[in-house]
Short mmCIF file of C-alpha atoms and ligand atoms in Angstrom, two decimals:
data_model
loop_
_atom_site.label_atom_id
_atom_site.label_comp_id
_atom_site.label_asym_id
_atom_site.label_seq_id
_atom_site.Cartn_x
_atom_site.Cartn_y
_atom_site.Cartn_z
CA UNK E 1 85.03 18.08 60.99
CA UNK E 2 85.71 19.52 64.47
CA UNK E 3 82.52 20.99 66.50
CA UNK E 4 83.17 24.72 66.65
CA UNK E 5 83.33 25.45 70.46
CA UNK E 6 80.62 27.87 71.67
CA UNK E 7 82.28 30.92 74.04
CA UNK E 8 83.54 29.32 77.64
CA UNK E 9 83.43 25.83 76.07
CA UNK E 10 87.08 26.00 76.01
CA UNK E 11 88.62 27.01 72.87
CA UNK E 12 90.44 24.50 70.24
CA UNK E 13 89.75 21.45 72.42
CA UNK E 14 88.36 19.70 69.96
CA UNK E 15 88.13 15.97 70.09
CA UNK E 16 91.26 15.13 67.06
CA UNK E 17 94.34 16.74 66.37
CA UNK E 18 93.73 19.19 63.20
CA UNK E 19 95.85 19.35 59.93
CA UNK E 20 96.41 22.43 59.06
CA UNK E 21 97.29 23.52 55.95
CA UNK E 22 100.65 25.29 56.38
CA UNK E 23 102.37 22.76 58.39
CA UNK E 24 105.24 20.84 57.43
CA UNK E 25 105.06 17.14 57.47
CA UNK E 26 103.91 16.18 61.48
CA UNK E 27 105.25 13.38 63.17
CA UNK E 28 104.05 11.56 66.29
CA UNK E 29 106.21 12.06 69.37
CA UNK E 30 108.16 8.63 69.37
CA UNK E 31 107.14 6.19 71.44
CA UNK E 32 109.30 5.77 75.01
CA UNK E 33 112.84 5.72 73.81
CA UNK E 34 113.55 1.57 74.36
CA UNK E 35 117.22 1.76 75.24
CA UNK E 36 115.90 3.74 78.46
CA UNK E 37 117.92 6.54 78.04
CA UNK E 38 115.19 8.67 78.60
CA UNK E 39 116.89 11.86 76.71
CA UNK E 40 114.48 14.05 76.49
CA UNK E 41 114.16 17.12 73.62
CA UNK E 42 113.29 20.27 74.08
CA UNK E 43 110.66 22.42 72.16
CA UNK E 44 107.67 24.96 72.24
CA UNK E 45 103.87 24.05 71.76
CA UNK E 46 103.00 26.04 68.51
CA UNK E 47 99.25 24.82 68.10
CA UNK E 48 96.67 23.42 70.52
CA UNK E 49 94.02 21.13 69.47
CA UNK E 50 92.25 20.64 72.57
CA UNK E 51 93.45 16.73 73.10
CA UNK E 52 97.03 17.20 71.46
CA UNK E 53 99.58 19.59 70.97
CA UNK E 54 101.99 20.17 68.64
CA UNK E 55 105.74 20.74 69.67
CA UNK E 56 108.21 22.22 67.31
CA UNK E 57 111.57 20.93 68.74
CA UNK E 58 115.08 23.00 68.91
CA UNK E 59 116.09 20.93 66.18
CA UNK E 60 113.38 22.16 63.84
CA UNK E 61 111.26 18.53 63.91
CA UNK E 62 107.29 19.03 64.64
CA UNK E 63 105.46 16.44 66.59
CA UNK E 64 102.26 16.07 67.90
CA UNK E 65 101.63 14.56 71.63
CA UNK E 66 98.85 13.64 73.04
CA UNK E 67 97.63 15.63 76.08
CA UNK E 68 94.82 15.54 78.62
CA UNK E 69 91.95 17.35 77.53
CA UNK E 70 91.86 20.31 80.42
CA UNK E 71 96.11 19.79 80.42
CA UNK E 72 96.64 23.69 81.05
CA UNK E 73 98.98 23.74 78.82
CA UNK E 74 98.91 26.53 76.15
CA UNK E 75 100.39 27.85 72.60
CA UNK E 76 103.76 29.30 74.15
CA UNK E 77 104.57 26.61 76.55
CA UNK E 78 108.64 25.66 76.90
CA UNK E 79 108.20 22.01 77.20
CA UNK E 80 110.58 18.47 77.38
CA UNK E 81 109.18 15.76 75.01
CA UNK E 82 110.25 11.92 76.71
CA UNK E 83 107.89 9.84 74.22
CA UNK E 84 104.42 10.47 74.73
CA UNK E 85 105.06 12.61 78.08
CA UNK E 86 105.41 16.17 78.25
CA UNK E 87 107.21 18.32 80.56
CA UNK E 88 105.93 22.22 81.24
CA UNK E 89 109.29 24.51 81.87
CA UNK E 90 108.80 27.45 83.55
CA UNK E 91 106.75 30.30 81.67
CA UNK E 92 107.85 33.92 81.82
CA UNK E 93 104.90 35.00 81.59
CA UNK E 94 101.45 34.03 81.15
CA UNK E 95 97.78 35.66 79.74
CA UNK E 96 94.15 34.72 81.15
CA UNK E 97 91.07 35.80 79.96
CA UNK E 98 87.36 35.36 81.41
CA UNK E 99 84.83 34.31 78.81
CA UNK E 100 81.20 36.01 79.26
CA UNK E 101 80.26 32.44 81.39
CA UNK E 102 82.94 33.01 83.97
CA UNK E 103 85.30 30.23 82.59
CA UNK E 104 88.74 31.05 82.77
CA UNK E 105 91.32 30.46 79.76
CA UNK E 106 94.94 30.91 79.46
CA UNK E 107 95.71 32.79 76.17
CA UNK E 108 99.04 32.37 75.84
CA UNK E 109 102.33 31.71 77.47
CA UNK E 110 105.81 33.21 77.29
CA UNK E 111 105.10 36.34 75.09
CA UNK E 112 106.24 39.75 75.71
CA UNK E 113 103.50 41.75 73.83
CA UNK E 114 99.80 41.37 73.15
CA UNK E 115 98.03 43.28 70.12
CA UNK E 116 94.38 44.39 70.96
CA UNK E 117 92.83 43.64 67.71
CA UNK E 118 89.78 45.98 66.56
CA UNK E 119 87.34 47.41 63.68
CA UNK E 120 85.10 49.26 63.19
CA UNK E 121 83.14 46.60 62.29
CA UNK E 122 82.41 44.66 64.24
CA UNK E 123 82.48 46.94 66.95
CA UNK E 124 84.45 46.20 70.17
CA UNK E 125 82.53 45.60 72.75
CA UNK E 126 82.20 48.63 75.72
CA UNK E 127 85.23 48.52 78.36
CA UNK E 128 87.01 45.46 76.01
CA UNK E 129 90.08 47.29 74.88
CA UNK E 130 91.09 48.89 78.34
CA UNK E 131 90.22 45.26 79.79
CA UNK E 132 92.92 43.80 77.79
CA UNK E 133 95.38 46.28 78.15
CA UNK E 134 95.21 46.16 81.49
CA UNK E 135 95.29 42.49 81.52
CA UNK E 136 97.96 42.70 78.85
CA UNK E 137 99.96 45.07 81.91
CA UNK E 138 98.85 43.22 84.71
CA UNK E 139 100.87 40.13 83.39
CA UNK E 140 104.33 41.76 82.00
CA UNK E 141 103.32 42.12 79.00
CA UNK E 142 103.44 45.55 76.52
CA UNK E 143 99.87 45.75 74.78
CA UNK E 144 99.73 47.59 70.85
CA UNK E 145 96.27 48.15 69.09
CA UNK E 146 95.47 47.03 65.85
CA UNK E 147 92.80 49.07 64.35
CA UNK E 148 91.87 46.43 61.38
CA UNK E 149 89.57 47.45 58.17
CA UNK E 150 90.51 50.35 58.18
CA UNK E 151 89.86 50.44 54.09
CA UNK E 152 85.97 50.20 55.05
CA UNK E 153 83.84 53.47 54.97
CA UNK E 154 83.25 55.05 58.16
CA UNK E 155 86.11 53.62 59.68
CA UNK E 156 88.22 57.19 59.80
CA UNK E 157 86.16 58.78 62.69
CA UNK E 158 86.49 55.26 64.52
CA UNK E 159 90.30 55.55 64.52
CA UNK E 160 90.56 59.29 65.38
CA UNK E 161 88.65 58.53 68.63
CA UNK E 162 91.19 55.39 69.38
CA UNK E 163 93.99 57.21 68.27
CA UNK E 164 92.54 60.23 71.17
CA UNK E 165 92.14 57.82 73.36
CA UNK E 166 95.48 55.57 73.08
CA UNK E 167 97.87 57.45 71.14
CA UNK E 168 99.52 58.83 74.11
CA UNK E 169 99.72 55.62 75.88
CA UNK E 170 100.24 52.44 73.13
CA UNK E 171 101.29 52.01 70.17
CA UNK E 172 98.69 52.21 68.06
CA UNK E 173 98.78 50.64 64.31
CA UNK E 174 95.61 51.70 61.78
CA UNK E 175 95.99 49.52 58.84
CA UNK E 176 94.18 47.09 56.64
CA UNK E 177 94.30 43.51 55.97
CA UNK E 178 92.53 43.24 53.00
CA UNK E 179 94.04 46.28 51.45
CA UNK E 180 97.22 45.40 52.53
CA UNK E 181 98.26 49.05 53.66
CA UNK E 182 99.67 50.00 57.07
CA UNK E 183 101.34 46.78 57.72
CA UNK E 184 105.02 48.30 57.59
CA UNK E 185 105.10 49.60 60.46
CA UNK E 186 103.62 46.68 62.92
CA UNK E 187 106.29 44.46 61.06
CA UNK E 188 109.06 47.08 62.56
CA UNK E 189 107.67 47.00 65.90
CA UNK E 190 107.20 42.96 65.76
CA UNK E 191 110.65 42.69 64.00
CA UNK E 192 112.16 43.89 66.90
CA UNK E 193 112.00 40.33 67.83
CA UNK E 194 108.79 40.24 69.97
CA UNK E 195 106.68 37.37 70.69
CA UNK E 196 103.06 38.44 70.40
CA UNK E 197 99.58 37.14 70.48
CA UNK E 198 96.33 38.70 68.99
CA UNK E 199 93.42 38.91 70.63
CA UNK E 200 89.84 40.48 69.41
CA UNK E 201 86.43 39.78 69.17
CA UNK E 202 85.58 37.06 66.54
CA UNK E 203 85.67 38.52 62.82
CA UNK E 204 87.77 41.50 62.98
CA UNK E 205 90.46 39.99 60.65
CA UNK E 206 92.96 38.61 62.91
CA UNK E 207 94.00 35.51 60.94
CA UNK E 208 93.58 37.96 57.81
CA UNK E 209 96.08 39.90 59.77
CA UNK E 210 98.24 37.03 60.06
CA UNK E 211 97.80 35.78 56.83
CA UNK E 212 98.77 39.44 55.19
CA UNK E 213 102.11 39.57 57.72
CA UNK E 214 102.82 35.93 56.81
CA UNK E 215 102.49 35.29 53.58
CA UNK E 216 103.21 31.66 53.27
CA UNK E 217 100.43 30.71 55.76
CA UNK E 218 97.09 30.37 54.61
CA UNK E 219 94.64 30.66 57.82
CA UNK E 220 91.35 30.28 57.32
CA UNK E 221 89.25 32.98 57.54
CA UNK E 222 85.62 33.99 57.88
CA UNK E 223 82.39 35.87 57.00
CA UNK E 224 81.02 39.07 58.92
CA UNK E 225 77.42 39.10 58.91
CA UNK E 226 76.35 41.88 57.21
CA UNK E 227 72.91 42.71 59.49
CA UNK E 228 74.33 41.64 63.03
CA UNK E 229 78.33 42.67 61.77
CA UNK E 230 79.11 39.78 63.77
CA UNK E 231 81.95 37.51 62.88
CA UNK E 232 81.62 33.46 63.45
CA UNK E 233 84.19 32.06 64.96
CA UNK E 234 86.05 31.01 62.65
CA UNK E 235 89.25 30.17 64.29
CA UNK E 236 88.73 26.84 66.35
CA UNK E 237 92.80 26.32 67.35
CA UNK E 238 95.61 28.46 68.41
CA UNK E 239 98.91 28.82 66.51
CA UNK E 240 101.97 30.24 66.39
CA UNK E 241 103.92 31.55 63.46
CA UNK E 242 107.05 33.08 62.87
CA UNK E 243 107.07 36.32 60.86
CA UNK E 244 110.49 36.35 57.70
CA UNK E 245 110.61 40.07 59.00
CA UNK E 246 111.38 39.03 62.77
CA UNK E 247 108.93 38.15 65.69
CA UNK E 248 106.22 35.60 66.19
CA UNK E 249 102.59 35.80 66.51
CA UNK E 250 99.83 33.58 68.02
CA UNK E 251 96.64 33.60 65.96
CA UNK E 252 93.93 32.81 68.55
CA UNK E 253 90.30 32.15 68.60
CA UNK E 254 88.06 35.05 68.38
CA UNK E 255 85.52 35.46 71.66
CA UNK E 256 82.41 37.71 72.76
CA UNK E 257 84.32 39.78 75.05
CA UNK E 258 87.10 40.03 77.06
CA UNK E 259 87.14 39.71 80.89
CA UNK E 260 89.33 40.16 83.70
CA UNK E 261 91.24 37.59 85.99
CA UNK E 262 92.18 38.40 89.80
CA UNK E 263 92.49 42.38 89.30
CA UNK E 264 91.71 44.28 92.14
CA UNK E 265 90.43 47.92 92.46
CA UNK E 266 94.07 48.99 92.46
CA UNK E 267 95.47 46.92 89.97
CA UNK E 268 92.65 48.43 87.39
CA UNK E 269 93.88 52.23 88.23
CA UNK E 270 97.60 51.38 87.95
CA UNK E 271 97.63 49.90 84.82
CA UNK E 272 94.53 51.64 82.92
CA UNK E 273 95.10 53.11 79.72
CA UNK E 274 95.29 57.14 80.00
CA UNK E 275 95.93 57.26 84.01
CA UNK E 276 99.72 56.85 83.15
CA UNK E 277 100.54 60.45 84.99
CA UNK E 278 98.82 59.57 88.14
CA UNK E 279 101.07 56.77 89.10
CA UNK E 280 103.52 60.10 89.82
CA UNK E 281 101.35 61.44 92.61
CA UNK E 282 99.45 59.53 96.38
CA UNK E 283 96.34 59.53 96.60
CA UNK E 284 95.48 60.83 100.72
CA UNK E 285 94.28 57.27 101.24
CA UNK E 286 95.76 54.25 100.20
CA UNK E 287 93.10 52.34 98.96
CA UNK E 288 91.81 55.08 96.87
CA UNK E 289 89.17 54.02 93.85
CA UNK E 290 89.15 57.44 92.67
CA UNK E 291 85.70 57.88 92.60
CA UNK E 292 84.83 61.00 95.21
CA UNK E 293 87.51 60.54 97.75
CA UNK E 294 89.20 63.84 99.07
CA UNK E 295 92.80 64.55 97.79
CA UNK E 296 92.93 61.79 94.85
CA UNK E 297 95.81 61.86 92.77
CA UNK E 298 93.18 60.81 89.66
CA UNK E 299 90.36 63.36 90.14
CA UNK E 300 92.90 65.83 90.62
CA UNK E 301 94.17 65.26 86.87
CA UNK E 302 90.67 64.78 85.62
CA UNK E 303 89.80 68.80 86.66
CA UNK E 304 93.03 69.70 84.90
CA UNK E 305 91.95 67.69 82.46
CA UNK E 306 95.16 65.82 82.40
CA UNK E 307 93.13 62.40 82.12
CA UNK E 308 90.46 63.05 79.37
CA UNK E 309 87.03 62.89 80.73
CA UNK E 310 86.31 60.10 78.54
CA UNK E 311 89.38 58.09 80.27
CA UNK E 312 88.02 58.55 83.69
CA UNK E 313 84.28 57.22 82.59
CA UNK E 314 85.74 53.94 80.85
CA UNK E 315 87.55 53.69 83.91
CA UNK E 316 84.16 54.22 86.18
CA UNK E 317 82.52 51.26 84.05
CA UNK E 318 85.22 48.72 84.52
CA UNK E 319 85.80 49.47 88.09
CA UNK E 320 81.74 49.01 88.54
CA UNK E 321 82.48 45.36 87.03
CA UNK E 322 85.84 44.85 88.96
CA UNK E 323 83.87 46.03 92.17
CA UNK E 324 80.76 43.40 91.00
CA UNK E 325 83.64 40.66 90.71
CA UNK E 326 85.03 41.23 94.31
CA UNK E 327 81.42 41.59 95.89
CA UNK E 328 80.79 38.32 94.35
CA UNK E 329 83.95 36.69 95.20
CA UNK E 330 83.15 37.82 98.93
CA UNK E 331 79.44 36.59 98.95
CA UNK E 332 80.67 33.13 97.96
CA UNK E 333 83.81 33.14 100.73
CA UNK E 334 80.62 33.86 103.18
CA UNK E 335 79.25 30.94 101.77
CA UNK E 336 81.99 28.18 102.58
N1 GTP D 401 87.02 45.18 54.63
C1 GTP D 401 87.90 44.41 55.26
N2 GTP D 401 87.57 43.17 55.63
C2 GTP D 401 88.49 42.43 56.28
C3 GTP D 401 89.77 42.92 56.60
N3 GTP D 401 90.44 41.97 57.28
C4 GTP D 401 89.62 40.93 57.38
N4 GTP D 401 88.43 41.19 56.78
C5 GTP D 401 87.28 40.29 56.66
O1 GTP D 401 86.74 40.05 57.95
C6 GTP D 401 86.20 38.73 58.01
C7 GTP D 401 86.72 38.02 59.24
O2 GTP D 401 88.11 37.81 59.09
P1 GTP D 401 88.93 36.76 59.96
O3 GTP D 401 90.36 36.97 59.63
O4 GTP D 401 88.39 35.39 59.81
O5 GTP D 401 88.61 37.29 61.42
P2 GTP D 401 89.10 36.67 62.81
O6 GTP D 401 89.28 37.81 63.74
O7 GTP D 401 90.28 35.79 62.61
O8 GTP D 401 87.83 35.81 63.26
P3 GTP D 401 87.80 34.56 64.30
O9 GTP D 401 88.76 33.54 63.81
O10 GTP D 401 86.37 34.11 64.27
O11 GTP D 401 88.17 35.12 65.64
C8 GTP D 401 86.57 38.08 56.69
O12 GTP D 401 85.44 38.13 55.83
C9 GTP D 401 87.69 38.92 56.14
O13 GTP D 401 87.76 38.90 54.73
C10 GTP D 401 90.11 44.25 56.18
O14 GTP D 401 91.20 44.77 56.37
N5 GTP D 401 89.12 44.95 55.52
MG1 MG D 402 90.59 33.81 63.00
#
């Protein structure tokens, strides 16, 4: 049994490849072809185990290569199998994340759309879902919420709020794993031949998501606990499947919280959820933070209540971390 990685450890680099249960029959990559010929065969990384990857080829075969154990590469990757060496192509786009230590880890690679994954229980964390969308916008990609559980009591308030707050902005897909309602509609939007990853704190049904979309994978899945509501990490390994109704998804490990990667002050207000209108206006100065600057663009809409008061103070609390981030990245250029 693989060591479940604790949050920044790095996640699914575990020390052996893992067999999971919906996989057809893997191969190892074949040793250095002998005649010299070096022909190499293309493919994409569908699962990550930390010290091997496994590479579904254009020709349908699935093999598993060793890799470095910090390789960078991640569930997404284009690569060139020669033997046991692997060749990165390009990426059109890539996803980081910052765990609560301050490691950095890549999420995915060449996707085009990242669900937010949420429940009411457990509860996101404060700032998490604007974090990602604006991570999710930051690299290329279109973000969609997933309001999971939505069968459990309680849970109605929880998505009238969301749906207030993102409605206008994402699309935004209340459903159920368990219950298996509300799917229909993010198997449209995925069918539309997306590639798309999931990402949410640990236990809000993600891989019961995945498991309900897909029906021929089996995922494992975990326990909330009932006092704390907190999930367990249950997924150790990233993987991608391909939906019968069109798209693919990337089931990925849960984490504590979502953080950003190299956004500045400006990047946050361009891409944060709700501030859509105000990329129509200019703010008097240029490197505005819309907090009390004369003739900004945001506070203008915020007394016309054109950005909901509640938009503009989840926007105050990320910006206090962004600012935190840059103070901290300029304390430690002093340093050098
Ligand atoms: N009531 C209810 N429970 C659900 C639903 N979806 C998932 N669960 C439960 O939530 C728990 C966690 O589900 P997982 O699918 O393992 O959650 P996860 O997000 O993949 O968790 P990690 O892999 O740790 O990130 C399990 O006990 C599921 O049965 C749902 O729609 N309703
Ligand atoms: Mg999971």
């Amino acid at each position: 049994m693989l060591p479940l990685p604790s949050e920044g450890e790095g996640w699914g680099e575990g020390d052996l490849p893992v067999k999971k249960k919906h996989t057809q029959t893997v191969h190892r990559a074949p040793p250095p072809d002998p005649s010299g010929s070096g022909a190499a065969k293309e493919g994409l990384i569908i699962a990550h185990h930390g010290v091997a990857v496994e590479v579904l080829s254009l020709d349908g075969t699935r093999s598993l290569v060793r890799v470095k154990r910090r390789s960078g590469h991640v569930v997404g990757d284009r690569v060139e199998v020669m033997g046991e060496v692997l060749r990165r192509l390009d990426r059109s786009t890539e996803l980081r994340r910052r765990d609560s230590r301050g490691g950095i880890h890549l999420v995915g690679a060449n996707i085009d759309v990242l669900g937010v994954v949420v429940a009411h229980l457990p509860n996101p964390p404060p700032g998490f879902i604007d974090r990602a969308i604006v991570a999710a916008r930051a690299a290329d990609l279109q973000p969609f919420l997933v309001i999971n559980k939505c069968d459990l009591e309680g849970s109605t308030g929880f998505v009238l709020a969301l749906r207030k707050a993102y409605d206008a902005t994402i699309p935004v897909f209340p459903l159920s794993a368990a219950a298996r309602t509300g799917l229909g509609p993010l198997r449209d939007f995925l069918g539309k031949g997306h590639r798309g990853a999931f990402v949410g704190t640990t236990g809000v049904g993600k891989s019961s998501l995945l498991n309900a979309l897909c029906p021929d994978i089996d995922l494992k899945v975990g326990r909330v606990n009932e006092d704390s509501g907190r999930g367990r990490h249950t997924t150790t390994v990233s993987t991608l499947h391909t939906l019968s109704t069109g798209g693919e998804l990337i089931d990925t490990p849960g984490f504590q919280d979502f953080g950003l990667v190299d956004i500045s002050a400006q990047d946050l207000a361009m891409h944060f959820p709700g501030f859509e209108q105000a990329g129509y206006g200019t703010c008097r100065f240029r490197d505005c933070r819309h907090r009390t600057e004369p003739g900004c663009v945001v506070l203008d809409l915020v007394k016309k209540t054109e950005i909901f008061p509640e938009r503009y103070a989840a926007y105050l609390l990320v910006l206090d971390e962004v600012e935190a981030d840059e103070a901290r990245l300029r304390r430690n250029e002093w340093k050098k």
